mmCIF file of C-alpha atoms in Angstrom:
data_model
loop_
_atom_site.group_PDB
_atom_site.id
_atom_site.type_symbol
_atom_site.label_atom_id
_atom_site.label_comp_id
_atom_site.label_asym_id
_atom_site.label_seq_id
_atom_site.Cartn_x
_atom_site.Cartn_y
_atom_site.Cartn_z
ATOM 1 C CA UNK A 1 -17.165 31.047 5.085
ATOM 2 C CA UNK A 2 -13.974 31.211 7.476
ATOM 3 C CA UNK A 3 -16.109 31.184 10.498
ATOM 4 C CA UNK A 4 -17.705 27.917 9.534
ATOM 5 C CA UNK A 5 -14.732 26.359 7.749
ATOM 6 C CA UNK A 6 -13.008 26.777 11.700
ATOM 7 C CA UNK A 7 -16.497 25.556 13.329
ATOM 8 C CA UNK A 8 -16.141 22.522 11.525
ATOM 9 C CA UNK A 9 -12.950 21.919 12.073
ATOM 10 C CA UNK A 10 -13.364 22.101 15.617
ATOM 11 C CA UNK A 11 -16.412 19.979 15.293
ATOM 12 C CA UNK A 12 -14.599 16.985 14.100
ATOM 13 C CA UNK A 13 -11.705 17.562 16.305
ATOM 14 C CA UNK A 14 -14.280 16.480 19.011
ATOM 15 C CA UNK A 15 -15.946 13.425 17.412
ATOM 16 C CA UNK A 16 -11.862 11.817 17.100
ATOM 17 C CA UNK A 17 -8.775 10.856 18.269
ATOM 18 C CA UNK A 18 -6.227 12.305 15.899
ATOM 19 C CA UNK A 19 -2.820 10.803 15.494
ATOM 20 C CA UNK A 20 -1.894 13.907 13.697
ATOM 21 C CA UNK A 21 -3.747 17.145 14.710
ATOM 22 C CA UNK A 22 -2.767 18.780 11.172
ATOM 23 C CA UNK A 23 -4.621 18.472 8.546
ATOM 24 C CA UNK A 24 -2.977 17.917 4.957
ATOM 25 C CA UNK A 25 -4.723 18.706 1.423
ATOM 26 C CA UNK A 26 -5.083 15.921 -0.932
ATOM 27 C CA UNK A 27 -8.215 14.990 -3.450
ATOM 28 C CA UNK A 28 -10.287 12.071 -3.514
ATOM 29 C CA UNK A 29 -12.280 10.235 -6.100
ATOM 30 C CA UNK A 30 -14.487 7.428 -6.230
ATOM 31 C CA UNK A 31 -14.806 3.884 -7.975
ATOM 32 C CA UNK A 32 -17.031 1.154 -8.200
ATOM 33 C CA UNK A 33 -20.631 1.593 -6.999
ATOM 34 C CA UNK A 34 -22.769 2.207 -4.361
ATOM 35 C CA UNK A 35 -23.020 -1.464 -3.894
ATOM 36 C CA UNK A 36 -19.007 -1.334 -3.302
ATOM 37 C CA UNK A 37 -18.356 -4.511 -4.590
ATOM 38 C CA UNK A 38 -15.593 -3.344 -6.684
ATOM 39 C CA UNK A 39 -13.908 -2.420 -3.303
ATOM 40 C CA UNK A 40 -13.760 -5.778 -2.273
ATOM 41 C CA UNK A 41 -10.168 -7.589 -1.786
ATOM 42 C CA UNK A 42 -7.248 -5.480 -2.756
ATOM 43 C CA UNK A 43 -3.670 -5.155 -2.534
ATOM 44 C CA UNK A 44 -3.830 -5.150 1.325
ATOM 45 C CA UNK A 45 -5.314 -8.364 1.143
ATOM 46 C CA UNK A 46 -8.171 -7.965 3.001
ATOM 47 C CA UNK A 47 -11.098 -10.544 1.206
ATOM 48 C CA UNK A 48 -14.840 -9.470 2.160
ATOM 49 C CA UNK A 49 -14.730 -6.192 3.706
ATOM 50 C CA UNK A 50 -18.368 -6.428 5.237
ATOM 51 C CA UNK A 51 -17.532 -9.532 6.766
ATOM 52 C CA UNK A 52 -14.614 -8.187 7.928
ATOM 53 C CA UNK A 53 -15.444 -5.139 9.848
ATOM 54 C CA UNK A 54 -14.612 -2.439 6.928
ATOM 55 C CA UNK A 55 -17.555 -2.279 5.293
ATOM 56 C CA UNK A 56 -17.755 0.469 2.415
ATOM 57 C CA UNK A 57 -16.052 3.034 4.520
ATOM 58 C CA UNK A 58 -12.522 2.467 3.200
ATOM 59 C CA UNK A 59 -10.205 3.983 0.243
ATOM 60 C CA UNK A 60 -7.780 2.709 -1.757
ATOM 61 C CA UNK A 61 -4.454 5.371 -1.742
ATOM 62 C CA UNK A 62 -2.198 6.775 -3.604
ATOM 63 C CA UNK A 63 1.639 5.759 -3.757
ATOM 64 C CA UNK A 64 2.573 8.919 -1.653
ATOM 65 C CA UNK A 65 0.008 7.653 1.319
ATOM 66 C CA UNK A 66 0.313 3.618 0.149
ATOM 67 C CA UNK A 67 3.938 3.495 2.168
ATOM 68 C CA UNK A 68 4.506 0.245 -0.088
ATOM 69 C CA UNK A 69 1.300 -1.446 1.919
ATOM 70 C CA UNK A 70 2.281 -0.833 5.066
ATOM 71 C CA UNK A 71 -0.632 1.775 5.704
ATOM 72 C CA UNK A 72 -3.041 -0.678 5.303
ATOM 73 C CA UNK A 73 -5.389 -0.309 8.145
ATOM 74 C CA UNK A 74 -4.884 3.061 8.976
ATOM 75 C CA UNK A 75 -7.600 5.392 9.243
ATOM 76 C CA UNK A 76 -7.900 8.877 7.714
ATOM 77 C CA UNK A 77 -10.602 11.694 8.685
ATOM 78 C CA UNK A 78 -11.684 13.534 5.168
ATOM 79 C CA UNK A 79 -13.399 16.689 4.599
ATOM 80 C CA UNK A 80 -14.583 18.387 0.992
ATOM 81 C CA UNK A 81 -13.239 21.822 0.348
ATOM 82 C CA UNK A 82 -12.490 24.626 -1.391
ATOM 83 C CA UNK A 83 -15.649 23.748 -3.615
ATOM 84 C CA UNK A 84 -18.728 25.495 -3.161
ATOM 85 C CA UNK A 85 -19.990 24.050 -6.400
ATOM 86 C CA UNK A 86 -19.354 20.102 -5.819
ATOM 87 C CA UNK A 87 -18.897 19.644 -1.601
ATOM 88 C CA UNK A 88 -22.105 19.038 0.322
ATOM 89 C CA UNK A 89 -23.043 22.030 2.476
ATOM 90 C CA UNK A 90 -22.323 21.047 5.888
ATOM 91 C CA UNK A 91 -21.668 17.399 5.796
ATOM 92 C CA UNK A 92 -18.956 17.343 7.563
ATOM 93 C CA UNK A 93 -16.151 14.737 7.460
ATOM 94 C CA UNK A 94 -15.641 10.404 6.888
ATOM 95 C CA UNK A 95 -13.717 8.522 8.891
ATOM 96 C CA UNK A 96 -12.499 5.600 6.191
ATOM 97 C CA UNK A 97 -9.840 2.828 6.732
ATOM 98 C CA UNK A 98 -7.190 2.219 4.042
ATOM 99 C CA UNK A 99 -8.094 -1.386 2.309
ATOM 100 C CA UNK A 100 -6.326 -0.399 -1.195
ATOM 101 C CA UNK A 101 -3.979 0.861 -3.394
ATOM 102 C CA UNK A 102 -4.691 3.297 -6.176
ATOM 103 C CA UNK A 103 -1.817 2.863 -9.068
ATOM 104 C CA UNK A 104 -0.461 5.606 -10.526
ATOM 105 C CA UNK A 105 -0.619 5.479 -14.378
ATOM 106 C CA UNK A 106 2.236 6.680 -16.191
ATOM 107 C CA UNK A 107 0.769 6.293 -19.660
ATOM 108 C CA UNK A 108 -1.648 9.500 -19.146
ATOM 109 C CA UNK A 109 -0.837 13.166 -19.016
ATOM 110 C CA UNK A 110 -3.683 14.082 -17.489
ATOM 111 C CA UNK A 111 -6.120 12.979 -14.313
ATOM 112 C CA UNK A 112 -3.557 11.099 -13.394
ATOM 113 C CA UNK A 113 -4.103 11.706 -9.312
ATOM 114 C CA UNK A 114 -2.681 8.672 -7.906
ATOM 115 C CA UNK A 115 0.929 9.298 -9.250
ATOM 116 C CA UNK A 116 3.578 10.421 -6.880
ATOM 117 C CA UNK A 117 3.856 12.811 -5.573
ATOM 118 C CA UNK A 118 -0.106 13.614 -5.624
ATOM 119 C CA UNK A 119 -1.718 12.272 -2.156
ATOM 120 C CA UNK A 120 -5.003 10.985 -3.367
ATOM 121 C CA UNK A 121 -7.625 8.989 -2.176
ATOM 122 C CA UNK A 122 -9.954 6.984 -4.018
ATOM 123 C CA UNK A 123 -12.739 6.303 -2.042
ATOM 124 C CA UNK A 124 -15.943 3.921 -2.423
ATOM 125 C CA UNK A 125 -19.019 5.163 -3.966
ATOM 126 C CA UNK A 126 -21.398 5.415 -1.160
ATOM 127 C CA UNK A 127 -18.538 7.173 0.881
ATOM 128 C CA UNK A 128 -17.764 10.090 -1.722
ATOM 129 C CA UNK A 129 -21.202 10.896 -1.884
ATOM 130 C CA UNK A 130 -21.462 11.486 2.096
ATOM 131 C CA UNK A 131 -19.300 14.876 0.794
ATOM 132 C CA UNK A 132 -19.413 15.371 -2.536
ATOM 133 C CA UNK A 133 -21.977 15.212 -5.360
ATOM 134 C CA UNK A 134 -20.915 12.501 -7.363
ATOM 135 C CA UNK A 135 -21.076 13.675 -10.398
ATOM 136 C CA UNK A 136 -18.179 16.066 -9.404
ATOM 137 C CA UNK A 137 -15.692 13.340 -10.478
ATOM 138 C CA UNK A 138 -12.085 14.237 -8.465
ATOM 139 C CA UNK A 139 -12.513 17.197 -5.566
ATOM 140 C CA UNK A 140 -10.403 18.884 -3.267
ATOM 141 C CA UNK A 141 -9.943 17.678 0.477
ATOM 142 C CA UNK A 142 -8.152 17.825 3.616
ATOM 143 C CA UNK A 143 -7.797 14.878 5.997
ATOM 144 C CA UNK A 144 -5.378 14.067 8.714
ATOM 145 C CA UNK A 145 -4.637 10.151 10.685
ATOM 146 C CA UNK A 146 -6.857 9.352 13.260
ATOM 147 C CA UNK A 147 -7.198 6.531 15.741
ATOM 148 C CA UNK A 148 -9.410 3.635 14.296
ATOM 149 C CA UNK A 149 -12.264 2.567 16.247
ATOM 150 C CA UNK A 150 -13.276 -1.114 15.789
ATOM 151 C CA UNK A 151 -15.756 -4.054 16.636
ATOM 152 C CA UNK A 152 -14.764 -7.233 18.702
ATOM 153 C CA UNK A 153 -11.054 -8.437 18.699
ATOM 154 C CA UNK A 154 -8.151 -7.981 16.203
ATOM 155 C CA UNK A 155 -8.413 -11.073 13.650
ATOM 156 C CA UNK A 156 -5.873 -13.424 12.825
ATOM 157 C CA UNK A 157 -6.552 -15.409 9.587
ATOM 158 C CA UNK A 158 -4.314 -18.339 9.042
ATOM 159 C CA UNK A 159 -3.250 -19.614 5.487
ATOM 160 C CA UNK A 160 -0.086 -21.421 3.913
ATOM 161 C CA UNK A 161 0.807 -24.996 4.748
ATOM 162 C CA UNK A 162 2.668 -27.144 6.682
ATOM 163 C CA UNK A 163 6.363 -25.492 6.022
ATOM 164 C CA UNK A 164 4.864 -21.753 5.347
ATOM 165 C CA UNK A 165 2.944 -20.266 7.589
ATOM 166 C CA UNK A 166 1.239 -16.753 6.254
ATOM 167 C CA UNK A 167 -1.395 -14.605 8.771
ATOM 168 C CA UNK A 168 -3.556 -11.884 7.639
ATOM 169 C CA UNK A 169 -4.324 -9.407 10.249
ATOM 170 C CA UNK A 170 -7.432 -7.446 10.631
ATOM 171 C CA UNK A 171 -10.022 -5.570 12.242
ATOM 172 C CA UNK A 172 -7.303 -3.924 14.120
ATOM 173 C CA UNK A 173 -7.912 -0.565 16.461
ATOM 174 C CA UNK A 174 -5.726 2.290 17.556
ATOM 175 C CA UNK A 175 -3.017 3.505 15.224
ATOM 176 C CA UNK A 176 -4.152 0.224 12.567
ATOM 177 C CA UNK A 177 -1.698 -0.518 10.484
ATOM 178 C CA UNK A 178 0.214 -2.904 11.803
ATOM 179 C CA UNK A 179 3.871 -2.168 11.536
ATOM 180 C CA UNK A 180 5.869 -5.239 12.978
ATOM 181 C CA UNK A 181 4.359 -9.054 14.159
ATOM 182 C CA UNK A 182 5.412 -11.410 16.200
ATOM 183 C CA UNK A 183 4.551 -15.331 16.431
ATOM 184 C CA UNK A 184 4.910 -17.532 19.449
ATOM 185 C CA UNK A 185 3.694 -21.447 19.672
ATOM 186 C CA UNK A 186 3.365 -23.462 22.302
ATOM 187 C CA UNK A 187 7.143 -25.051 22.096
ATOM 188 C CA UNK A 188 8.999 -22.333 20.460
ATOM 189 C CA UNK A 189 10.131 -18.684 21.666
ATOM 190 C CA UNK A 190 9.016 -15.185 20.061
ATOM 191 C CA UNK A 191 9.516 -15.430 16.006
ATOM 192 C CA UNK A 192 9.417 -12.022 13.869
ATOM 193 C CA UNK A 193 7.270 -12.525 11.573
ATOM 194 C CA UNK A 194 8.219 -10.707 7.614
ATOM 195 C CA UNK A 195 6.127 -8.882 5.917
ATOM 196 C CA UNK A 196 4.717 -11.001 2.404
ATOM 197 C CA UNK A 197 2.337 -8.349 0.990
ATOM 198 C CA UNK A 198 -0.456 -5.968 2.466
ATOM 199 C CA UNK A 199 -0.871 -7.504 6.099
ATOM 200 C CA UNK A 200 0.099 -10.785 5.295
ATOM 201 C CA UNK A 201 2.608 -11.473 7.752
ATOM 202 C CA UNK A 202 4.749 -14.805 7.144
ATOM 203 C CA UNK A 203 7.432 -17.463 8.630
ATOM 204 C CA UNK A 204 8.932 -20.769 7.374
ATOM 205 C CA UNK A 205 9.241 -22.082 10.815
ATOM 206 C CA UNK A 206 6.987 -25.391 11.524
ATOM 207 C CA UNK A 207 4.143 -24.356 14.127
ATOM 208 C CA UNK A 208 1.171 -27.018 13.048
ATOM 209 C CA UNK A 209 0.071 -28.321 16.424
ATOM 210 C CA UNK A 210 0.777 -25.689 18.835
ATOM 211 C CA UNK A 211 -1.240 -23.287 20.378
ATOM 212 C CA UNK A 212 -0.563 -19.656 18.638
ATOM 213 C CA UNK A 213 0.193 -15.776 20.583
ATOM 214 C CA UNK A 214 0.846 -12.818 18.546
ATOM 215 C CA UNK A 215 2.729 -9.906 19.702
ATOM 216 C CA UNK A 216 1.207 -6.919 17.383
ATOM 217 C CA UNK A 217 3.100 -3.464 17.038
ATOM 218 C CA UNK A 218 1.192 -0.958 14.775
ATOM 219 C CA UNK A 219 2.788 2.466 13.706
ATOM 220 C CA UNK A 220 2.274 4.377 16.527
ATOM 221 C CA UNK A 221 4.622 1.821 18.697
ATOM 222 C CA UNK A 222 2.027 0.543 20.508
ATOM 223 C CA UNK A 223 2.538 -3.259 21.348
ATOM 224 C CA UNK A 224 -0.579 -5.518 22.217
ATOM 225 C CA UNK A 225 0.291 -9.282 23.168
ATOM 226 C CA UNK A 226 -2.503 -11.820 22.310
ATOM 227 C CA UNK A 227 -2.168 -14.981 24.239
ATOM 228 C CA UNK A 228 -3.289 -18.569 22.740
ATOM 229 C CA UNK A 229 -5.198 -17.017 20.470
ATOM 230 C CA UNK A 230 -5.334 -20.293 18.387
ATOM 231 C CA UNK A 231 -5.504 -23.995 19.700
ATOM 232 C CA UNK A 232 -3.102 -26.840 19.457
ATOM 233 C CA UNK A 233 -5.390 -27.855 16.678
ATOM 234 C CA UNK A 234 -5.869 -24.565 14.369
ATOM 235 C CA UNK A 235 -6.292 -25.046 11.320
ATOM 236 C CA UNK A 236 -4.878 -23.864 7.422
ATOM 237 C CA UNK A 237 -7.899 -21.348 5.869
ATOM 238 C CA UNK A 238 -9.556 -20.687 9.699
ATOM 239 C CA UNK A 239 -9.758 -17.031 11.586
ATOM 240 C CA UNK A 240 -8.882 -16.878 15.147
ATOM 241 C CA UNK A 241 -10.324 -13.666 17.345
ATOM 242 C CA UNK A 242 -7.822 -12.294 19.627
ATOM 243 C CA UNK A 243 -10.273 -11.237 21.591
ATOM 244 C CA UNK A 244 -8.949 -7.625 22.555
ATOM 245 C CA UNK A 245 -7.993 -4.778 20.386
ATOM 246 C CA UNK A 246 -5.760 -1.444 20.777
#
C-alpha cells in the first residue's frame, strides 16, 4: 500500500503544476447532483459555470480554505485516502476550481465539516464520484494548490450603472484567484479597483464611453495587463474576452 500510495503521488506530480508541492489532509463531500445544477452561482459570484469555463469540476470550501472569497478561482488537486472501504482503487486525483463557499453551521454538534478550523471541501456530485463511492457520504483526502489551466482569454463581465461600475472576473489561468485589479479607460490613469464580494471587483469613478484595460494580479503576484479589452461603446450586463490568460 506505501509503494503505490508514493507511485501515485508521483504520478500526479507529473500531470501538474503545483503552487505548493505539499500536500495537506482535509475531507470532502458532495452536494447537489450529478446534473450539478445545485452548483450553479455561488458566493464567488460566478452565474452559469458551463458557460463559463468551470463546468462541474469545482467545490465550494470551507471557511479555513474560503480566505473571506478571495480564493475564488483557485485550483486544488484532490486525492481519496486512508479508505480502503469508500476511495476508488486507483483513480487517482481531480483537479477542481473553487466556485463556492461551504458555511459552517454552528447549530450542530456533529458533521459539521465546514466549520473552522476543519479544511473541507464540498465538491459536485459527478466530481466526488471520480474518487469516492458516493454513498460514502464525507471521506478523507489530501490535496495541495495547483496552477489552473484554462480555455480562451480571462473574462471580464461588466455590471452596475452609470456612477458604479462592478466587473466579475473569470475564466482566469495560473495561480486564479485574482488577488488585486486594476481599471484604466481611455481618458483616465490606472484606478484600483475594491473588492465588492467573490470576484466582483468595483469603482465609483465614471468610465461609460471609454475604451476599458485591466491590470490583473492573482495570488501568486503575477501581473497580466489586458489592453482595450472593451470598446468606447461597452455596454452594462455584456462580457468582454481579454483575449490572453496567465
Amino acid at each position: 500500500m506505501a509503494v503505490y500510495k508514493i507511485f501515485l503521488v508521483l504520478t500526479m506530480a507529473v500531470v501538474v503544476s503545483a503552487i505548493d508541492s505539499n500536500w495537506y489532509d482535509a475531507r470532502a463531500t458532495f452536494y447537489g447532483d450529478m446534473s450539478g445544477q445545485e452548483t450553479m452561482q455561488g458566493a464567488c459570484g460566478y452565474g452559469d459555470l458551463k458557460k463559463q469555463g468551470y463546468g462541474l469540476a469545482t467545490a465550494a470550501l470551507s471557511t479555513a480554505l474560503f480566505n473571506d472569497g478571495l480564493s475564488c478561482g483557485a485550483c486544488f488537486e484532490i486525492y481519496c485516502t486512508n479508505d480502503p472501504k469508500w476511495c476508488i482503487p486507483n483513480a487517482g486525483s481531480i483537479i477542481v476550481t473553487a466556485t463556492n463557499f461551504c458555511p459552517p453551521n454552528y447549530s450542530k454538534t456533529e458533521d459539521i465539516w465546514c466549520n473552522p478550523p476543519q479544511k473541507h471541501f464540498d465538491l459536485s456530485m459527478p466530481m466526488f464520484t471520480k474518487i469516492a463511492y458516493y454513498k460514502a457520504g464525507v471521506i478523507p483526502v489530501r490535496y495541495r494548490r495547483v496552477l489552473c489551466s484554462k480555455q480562451g482569454g480571462v473574462k471580464f463581465e461588466i455590471k452596475g450603472n452609470q456612477y458604479w461600475t462592478l466587473v466579475l472576473i473569470y475564466n482566469v489561468g495560473g495561480a486564479g484567484d485574482v488577488n488585486a485589479l486594476k481599471i484604466k479607460g481611455s481618458n483616465t490613469q490606472w484606478i484600483t479597483m475594491t473588492r465588492n464580494w467573490g470576484q466582483n471587483w468595483q469603482t465609483r469613478i465614471v468610465l461609460t464611453g471609454q475604451s476599458l484595460s485591466f491590470q490583473v494580479t492573482v495570488s501568486d503576484g503575477t501581473t497580466v495587463e489586458f489592453d482595450n479589452v472593451a470598446p468606447a461603446g461597452w455596454q452594462f450586463g455584456q462580457t468582454y474576452d481579454g483575449s490572453k490568460n496567465f
